[in-house]
Amino acid sequence: MSNLLKDKNILIMGVANKWSIAWSISKKFIGEKANVTFTYFGEKSKANLEKFLKQEGIENATLISCDVTKDEDIQRAFEELKDKMGVLHGVVHSIAFANKEELQGFYYNTSREGYLMAQDISSYSLVAVSRYAKPLMTEGGSIVTLTYLGSERAIKNYNVMGVAKAALEASVRYLAVDLGPSNITVNSISAGPIKTTSAKGVKNFSALLKGFEEVAPMRRLVKTEEVANTALFLCSDLGTGVTGENIHVDCGYHIVG
Ligand code: NDP
């Protein structure tokens, strides 16, 4: 621990349970002395967050409800955040959703509704969040989102989410251009597969994990903490010159898989 995030106000979006990538990032950031605020979606996620924070000995953390499909919810969440923190230095966007039925079989069977929902929650939300975060990032800042290789390659069963992730990564580049003059960086982390609630929605996810381990240069799965370390780098003063980037934290799988 080197207090890399001391005096930094960070918003973390997307902790659902102890397996969530966002929770691993939260623990890392709290350990580095960040002042963390959370948004949650489901009531179950809120209860989990309350329990975990208590376990970590964190009192008085602000938890704000936010459904990213609703602009008014995002706006209200950032108003609450402004009241609480004033200045914002970082946002971790760790949110995605697609219908389970569309994370299997033929991509051409994706429904219009399912396509739009995956794009809305998993991709457009970063655009809206960035818009509301910008006025609070008066001292510059860092916006980080989570993506997956299914954006660059056609990965079996990832289907509609791969297309949403491709849009998300393109958004990262456009947002980086928009926000660069305000000294705000925007980057994505392309994580290797990790067993989380969302990931389990992808059909045959365990086969994907097995194939990954066999092929990845490091011959192992990526650890959630390694993803959190990269988020820490990007949100700390170590990562200030990096923007519009997609950093693969996947034990090298993307160069060979
Ligand atoms: P989780 O299921 O733990 O996290 C997904 C989060 O998205 C949950 O907190 C969920 O809230 C939230 N969410 C869904 N819909 C909404 C909504 N309408 N408004 C606000 N929040 C919403 O899974 P992960 O930790 O795996 O996923 C985090 C990110 O990492 C995602 O972008 C995912 O695509 C990405 N990623 C995951 C990989 C993996 O293998 N696990 C690999 C590479 C990237 P709730 O549960 O309360 O509904």
Coordinates of C-alpha atoms and ligand atoms in Angstrom, one line a residue:
M1 CA 0.0 0.0 0.0
S2 CA 1.4 3.4 -1.0
N3 CA -1.6 5.7 -0.7
L4 CA -1.7 6.1 -4.4
L5 CA -5.3 7.5 -4.3
K6 CA -5.0 9.7 -1.2
D7 CA -7.3 12.7 -1.5
K8 CA -8.9 11.3 -4.6
N9 CA -12.7 11.1 -4.8
I10 CA -13.8 8.1 -6.9
L11 CA -17.1 6.8 -8.0
I12 CA -17.4 3.1 -8.4
M13 CA -20.4 1.8 -10.4
G14 CA -21.2 -1.9 -10.7
V15 CA -20.6 -3.8 -7.4
A16 CA -23.2 -6.6 -7.3
N17 CA -21.5 -9.1 -5.0
K18 CA -18.1 -10.3 -3.8
W19 CA -17.2 -11.7 -7.2
S20 CA -17.8 -8.4 -9.0
I21 CA -14.7 -7.0 -10.7
A22 CA -15.9 -3.6 -9.3
W23 CA -15.7 -5.0 -5.7
S24 CA -12.1 -6.1 -6.2
I25 CA -11.3 -2.6 -7.6
S26 CA -13.2 -1.1 -4.6
K27 CA -11.0 -3.0 -2.1
K28 CA -7.9 -2.0 -3.9
F29 CA -8.9 1.7 -4.1
I30 CA -10.0 1.8 -0.4
G31 CA -6.6 0.3 0.5
E32 CA -4.9 3.1 -1.4
K33 CA -6.9 5.6 0.6
A34 CA -9.4 6.7 -2.0
N35 CA -12.5 8.4 -0.9
V36 CA -15.0 6.0 -2.6
T37 CA -18.7 6.5 -3.3
F38 CA -20.7 3.7 -4.9
T39 CA -23.7 3.5 -7.2
Y40 CA -25.8 0.4 -7.0
F41 CA -28.7 -0.9 -9.1
G42 CA -30.6 -3.8 -7.4
E43 CA -31.6 -3.7 -3.7
K44 CA -29.6 -7.0 -3.3
S45 CA -26.5 -5.3 -4.6
K46 CA -27.1 -2.5 -2.0
A47 CA -27.4 -5.0 0.8
N48 CA -24.2 -6.7 -0.4
L49 CA -22.3 -3.5 -0.5
E50 CA -23.4 -2.5 3.0
K51 CA -22.3 -5.9 4.3
F52 CA -18.9 -5.8 2.5
L53 CA -18.1 -2.3 3.6
K54 CA -18.9 -3.2 7.2
Q55 CA -16.6 -6.2 6.9
E56 CA -13.8 -3.9 5.5
G57 CA -14.4 -1.5 8.5
I58 CA -15.6 1.3 6.2
E59 CA -18.2 3.5 7.7
N60 CA -20.2 6.3 6.2
A61 CA -19.6 5.4 2.6
T62 CA -22.2 6.9 0.4
L63 CA -24.3 4.5 -1.7
I64 CA -26.5 6.0 -4.4
S65 CA -29.0 4.1 -6.4
C66 CA -28.6 4.5 -10.2
D67 CA -30.3 2.7 -13.1
V68 CA -28.1 3.6 -16.0
T69 CA -31.0 3.2 -18.5
K70 CA -32.6 6.3 -17.0
D71 CA -31.0 9.7 -17.7
E72 CA -32.9 11.3 -14.8
D73 CA -31.4 8.6 -12.4
I74 CA -27.9 9.3 -13.6
Q75 CA -28.5 13.1 -13.3
R76 CA -29.8 12.7 -9.7
A77 CA -27.0 10.3 -8.8
F78 CA -24.4 12.9 -9.9
E79 CA -26.2 15.7 -8.1
E80 CA -26.0 13.6 -4.9
L81 CA -22.4 12.9 -5.7
K82 CA -21.7 16.7 -6.1
D83 CA -23.3 17.4 -2.7
K84 CA -21.2 14.6 -1.1
M85 CA -17.8 15.0 -2.8
G86 CA -17.8 18.4 -4.6
V87 CA -14.9 17.4 -6.8
L88 CA -14.7 14.1 -8.6
H89 CA -11.3 12.6 -9.7
G90 CA -12.3 9.2 -11.0
V91 CA -15.2 7.0 -12.2
V92 CA -15.0 3.2 -12.6
H93 CA -17.8 2.1 -14.9
S94 CA -18.2 -1.7 -14.4
I95 CA -21.7 -2.3 -15.8
A96 CA -23.1 -4.5 -18.5
F97 CA -26.2 -6.5 -19.2
A98 CA -27.7 -8.7 -22.0
N99 CA -30.5 -11.2 -22.0
K100 CA -29.2 -14.7 -21.3
E101 CA -31.0 -16.1 -24.3
E102 CA -28.9 -13.9 -26.5
L103 CA -25.6 -15.0 -25.1
Q104 CA -25.8 -18.3 -27.0
G105 CA -26.5 -19.7 -30.4
F106 CA -26.6 -17.7 -33.6
Y107 CA -25.9 -14.0 -33.4
Y108 CA -28.4 -13.4 -36.2
N109 CA -31.2 -14.4 -33.8
T110 CA -30.5 -11.4 -31.6
S111 CA -33.8 -9.5 -31.2
R112 CA -34.0 -5.7 -31.8
E113 CA -35.1 -5.2 -28.2
G114 CA -32.2 -7.3 -26.9
Y115 CA -29.7 -5.6 -29.1
L116 CA -30.8 -2.1 -28.0
M117 CA -30.9 -3.1 -24.3
A118 CA -27.3 -4.5 -24.4
Q119 CA -26.1 -1.3 -26.1
D120 CA -28.1 0.9 -23.7
I121 CA -26.8 -0.6 -20.5
S122 CA -23.4 -1.8 -21.5
S123 CA -22.3 1.0 -23.9
Y124 CA -24.4 4.1 -24.0
S125 CA -24.3 4.3 -20.2
L126 CA -20.6 5.3 -20.4
V127 CA -21.5 8.2 -22.6
A128 CA -24.2 9.5 -20.2
V129 CA -22.0 8.9 -17.1
S130 CA -19.1 10.8 -18.7
R131 CA -21.4 13.7 -19.6
Y132 CA -22.5 14.1 -15.9
A133 CA -19.0 13.4 -14.5
K134 CA -17.3 16.1 -16.5
P135 CA -18.6 19.1 -14.6
L136 CA -17.5 17.5 -11.3
M137 CA -14.0 16.7 -12.6
T138 CA -12.7 20.3 -12.2
E139 CA -9.2 19.1 -11.3
G140 CA -9.0 16.7 -14.2
G141 CA -9.7 13.0 -13.7
S142 CA -9.9 9.5 -15.0
I143 CA -12.8 7.4 -16.4
V144 CA -12.2 3.7 -16.7
T145 CA -14.6 1.1 -18.1
L146 CA -14.4 -2.7 -18.4
T147 CA -14.5 -4.5 -21.7
Y148 CA -13.8 -8.0 -23.2
L149 CA -12.0 -9.4 -26.2
G150 CA -15.4 -10.4 -27.8
S151 CA -15.4 -6.8 -29.1
E152 CA -12.4 -7.5 -31.4
R153 CA -13.0 -11.2 -32.2
A154 CA -16.1 -13.3 -32.7
I155 CA -16.1 -15.3 -29.5
K156 CA -18.6 -18.1 -29.3
N157 CA -21.8 -17.2 -27.5
Y158 CA -20.6 -13.7 -26.6
N159 CA -22.7 -12.4 -29.5
V160 CA -24.7 -9.2 -28.7
M161 CA -22.4 -8.3 -25.9
G162 CA -19.4 -8.4 -28.2
V163 CA -21.1 -5.8 -30.4
A164 CA -21.9 -3.7 -27.4
K165 CA -18.3 -3.9 -26.2
A166 CA -17.1 -2.8 -29.6
A167 CA -19.3 0.3 -29.3
L168 CA -18.1 0.9 -25.8
E169 CA -14.4 0.8 -26.9
A170 CA -15.2 3.2 -29.8
S171 CA -16.9 5.5 -27.2
V172 CA -13.8 5.4 -25.1
R173 CA -11.8 6.9 -28.0
Y174 CA -14.4 9.6 -28.8
L175 CA -14.8 10.5 -25.1
A176 CA -11.0 10.7 -24.8
V177 CA -10.9 13.3 -27.5
D178 CA -13.8 15.3 -26.0
L179 CA -12.5 15.2 -22.5
G180 CA -8.7 15.4 -23.1
P181 CA -8.7 19.2 -23.0
S182 CA -10.3 19.1 -19.5
N183 CA -7.4 16.8 -18.4
I184 CA -9.7 13.9 -18.1
T185 CA -8.5 10.5 -19.4
V186 CA -10.8 7.8 -20.6
N187 CA -9.7 4.2 -21.0
S188 CA -10.9 0.7 -21.0
I189 CA -9.5 -2.5 -19.5
S190 CA -10.0 -5.6 -21.5
A191 CA -10.1 -8.3 -18.8
G192 CA -9.7 -12.0 -19.4
P193 CA -12.7 -14.1 -18.4
I194 CA -13.5 -14.1 -14.7
K195 CA -16.2 -16.1 -13.0
T196 CA -18.8 -13.5 -12.0
T197 CA -22.6 -13.4 -12.1
S198 CA -22.6 -11.6 -15.5
A199 CA -20.1 -13.9 -17.0
K200 CA -22.1 -17.0 -16.0
G201 CA -24.8 -15.7 -18.3
V202 CA -22.7 -16.6 -21.3
K203 CA -23.4 -20.1 -22.4
N204 CA -20.6 -22.6 -21.8
F205 CA -18.6 -20.0 -19.9
S206 CA -16.6 -22.7 -18.0
A207 CA -15.5 -24.2 -21.4
L208 CA -14.3 -20.7 -22.3
L209 CA -12.3 -20.5 -19.1
K210 CA -10.7 -23.9 -19.8
G211 CA -9.7 -23.0 -23.4
F212 CA -8.3 -19.7 -22.1
E213 CA -6.0 -21.3 -19.6
E214 CA -4.7 -23.8 -22.2
V215 CA -3.8 -21.1 -24.7
A216 CA -2.9 -17.9 -22.8
P217 CA 0.8 -17.2 -22.8
M218 CA 0.8 -17.3 -19.0
R219 CA -1.2 -20.6 -19.0
R220 CA -3.5 -19.3 -16.3
L221 CA -6.6 -17.2 -15.7
V222 CA -6.3 -13.6 -14.9
K223 CA -6.9 -12.7 -11.3
T224 CA -9.5 -10.0 -10.4
E225 CA -6.8 -8.3 -8.4
E226 CA -4.7 -7.9 -11.5
V227 CA -7.6 -6.1 -13.2
A228 CA -7.9 -3.9 -10.1
N229 CA -4.2 -3.1 -10.2
T230 CA -4.6 -1.7 -13.7
A231 CA -7.6 0.3 -12.7
L232 CA -5.5 1.7 -9.9
F233 CA -2.7 2.7 -12.3
L234 CA -5.2 4.5 -14.5
C235 CA -6.9 6.3 -11.7
S236 CA -3.7 7.3 -9.9
D237 CA -1.2 9.9 -10.9
L238 CA 0.9 7.1 -12.5
G239 CA -1.5 6.8 -15.4
T240 CA -2.0 10.5 -16.3
G241 CA -0.6 10.4 -19.8
V242 CA -2.7 7.4 -21.0
T243 CA -6.0 8.1 -22.7
G244 CA -8.2 6.5 -25.4
E245 CA -6.4 3.2 -24.7
N246 CA -7.7 -0.3 -24.3
I247 CA -5.4 -2.2 -21.9
H248 CA -5.6 -6.0 -22.1
V249 CA -5.3 -7.6 -18.7
D250 CA -5.6 -11.2 -19.9
C251 CA -2.4 -13.0 -19.3
G252 CA -1.6 -12.3 -23.0
Y253 CA -4.5 -14.3 -24.4
H254 CA -5.3 -11.6 -27.0
I255 CA -2.0 -12.1 -28.8
V256 CA -2.5 -15.8 -29.4
G257 CA -6.0 -16.9 -28.8
Ligands
NDP1 P1 -21.2 -8.3 -12.2 O1 -22.5 -9.0 -12.6 O2 -20.7 -8.5 -10.9 O3 -21.4 -6.7 -12.5 C1 -22.3 -6.2 -13.5 C2 -22.9 -5.0 -12.9 O4 -23.8 -4.3 -13.8 C3 -23.8 -5.3 -11.7 O5 -23.5 -4.6 -10.6 C4 -25.2 -5.0 -12.1 O6 -26.1 -4.6 -11.1 C5 -24.9 -3.8 -13.0 N1 -26.0 -3.4 -13.9 C6 -26.7 -4.1 -14.7 N2 -27.8 -3.4 -15.2 C7 -27.7 -2.2 -14.7 C8 -28.4 -1.0 -14.8 N3 -29.5 -0.9 -15.6 N4 -28.0 0.1 -14.1 C9 -27.0 0.1 -13.3 N5 -26.2 -1.0 -13.1 C10 -26.6 -2.2 -13.8 O7 -20.2 -8.8 -13.4 P2 -18.7 -8.4 -13.7 O8 -18.0 -7.9 -12.6 O9 -18.1 -9.5 -14.5 O10 -18.9 -7.2 -14.8 C11 -18.4 -5.9 -14.7 C12 -17.9 -5.4 -16.0 O11 -16.8 -6.2 -16.4 C13 -18.9 -5.6 -17.1 O12 -18.8 -4.5 -18.0 C14 -18.4 -6.8 -17.8 O13 -18.9 -6.9 -19.2 C15 -16.9 -6.6 -17.7 N6 -16.1 -7.8 -18.0 C16 -16.3 -8.9 -17.3 C17 -15.5 -10.0 -17.6 C18 -15.8 -11.3 -16.9 O14 -15.3 -12.4 -17.4 N7 -16.4 -11.4 -15.8 C19 -14.4 -10.0 -18.6 C20 -14.3 -8.7 -19.2 C21 -15.1 -7.6 -18.9 P3 -27.1 -5.7 -10.4 O15 -26.4 -6.9 -10.2 O16 -27.6 -5.0 -9.2 O17 -28.2 -5.8 -11.5

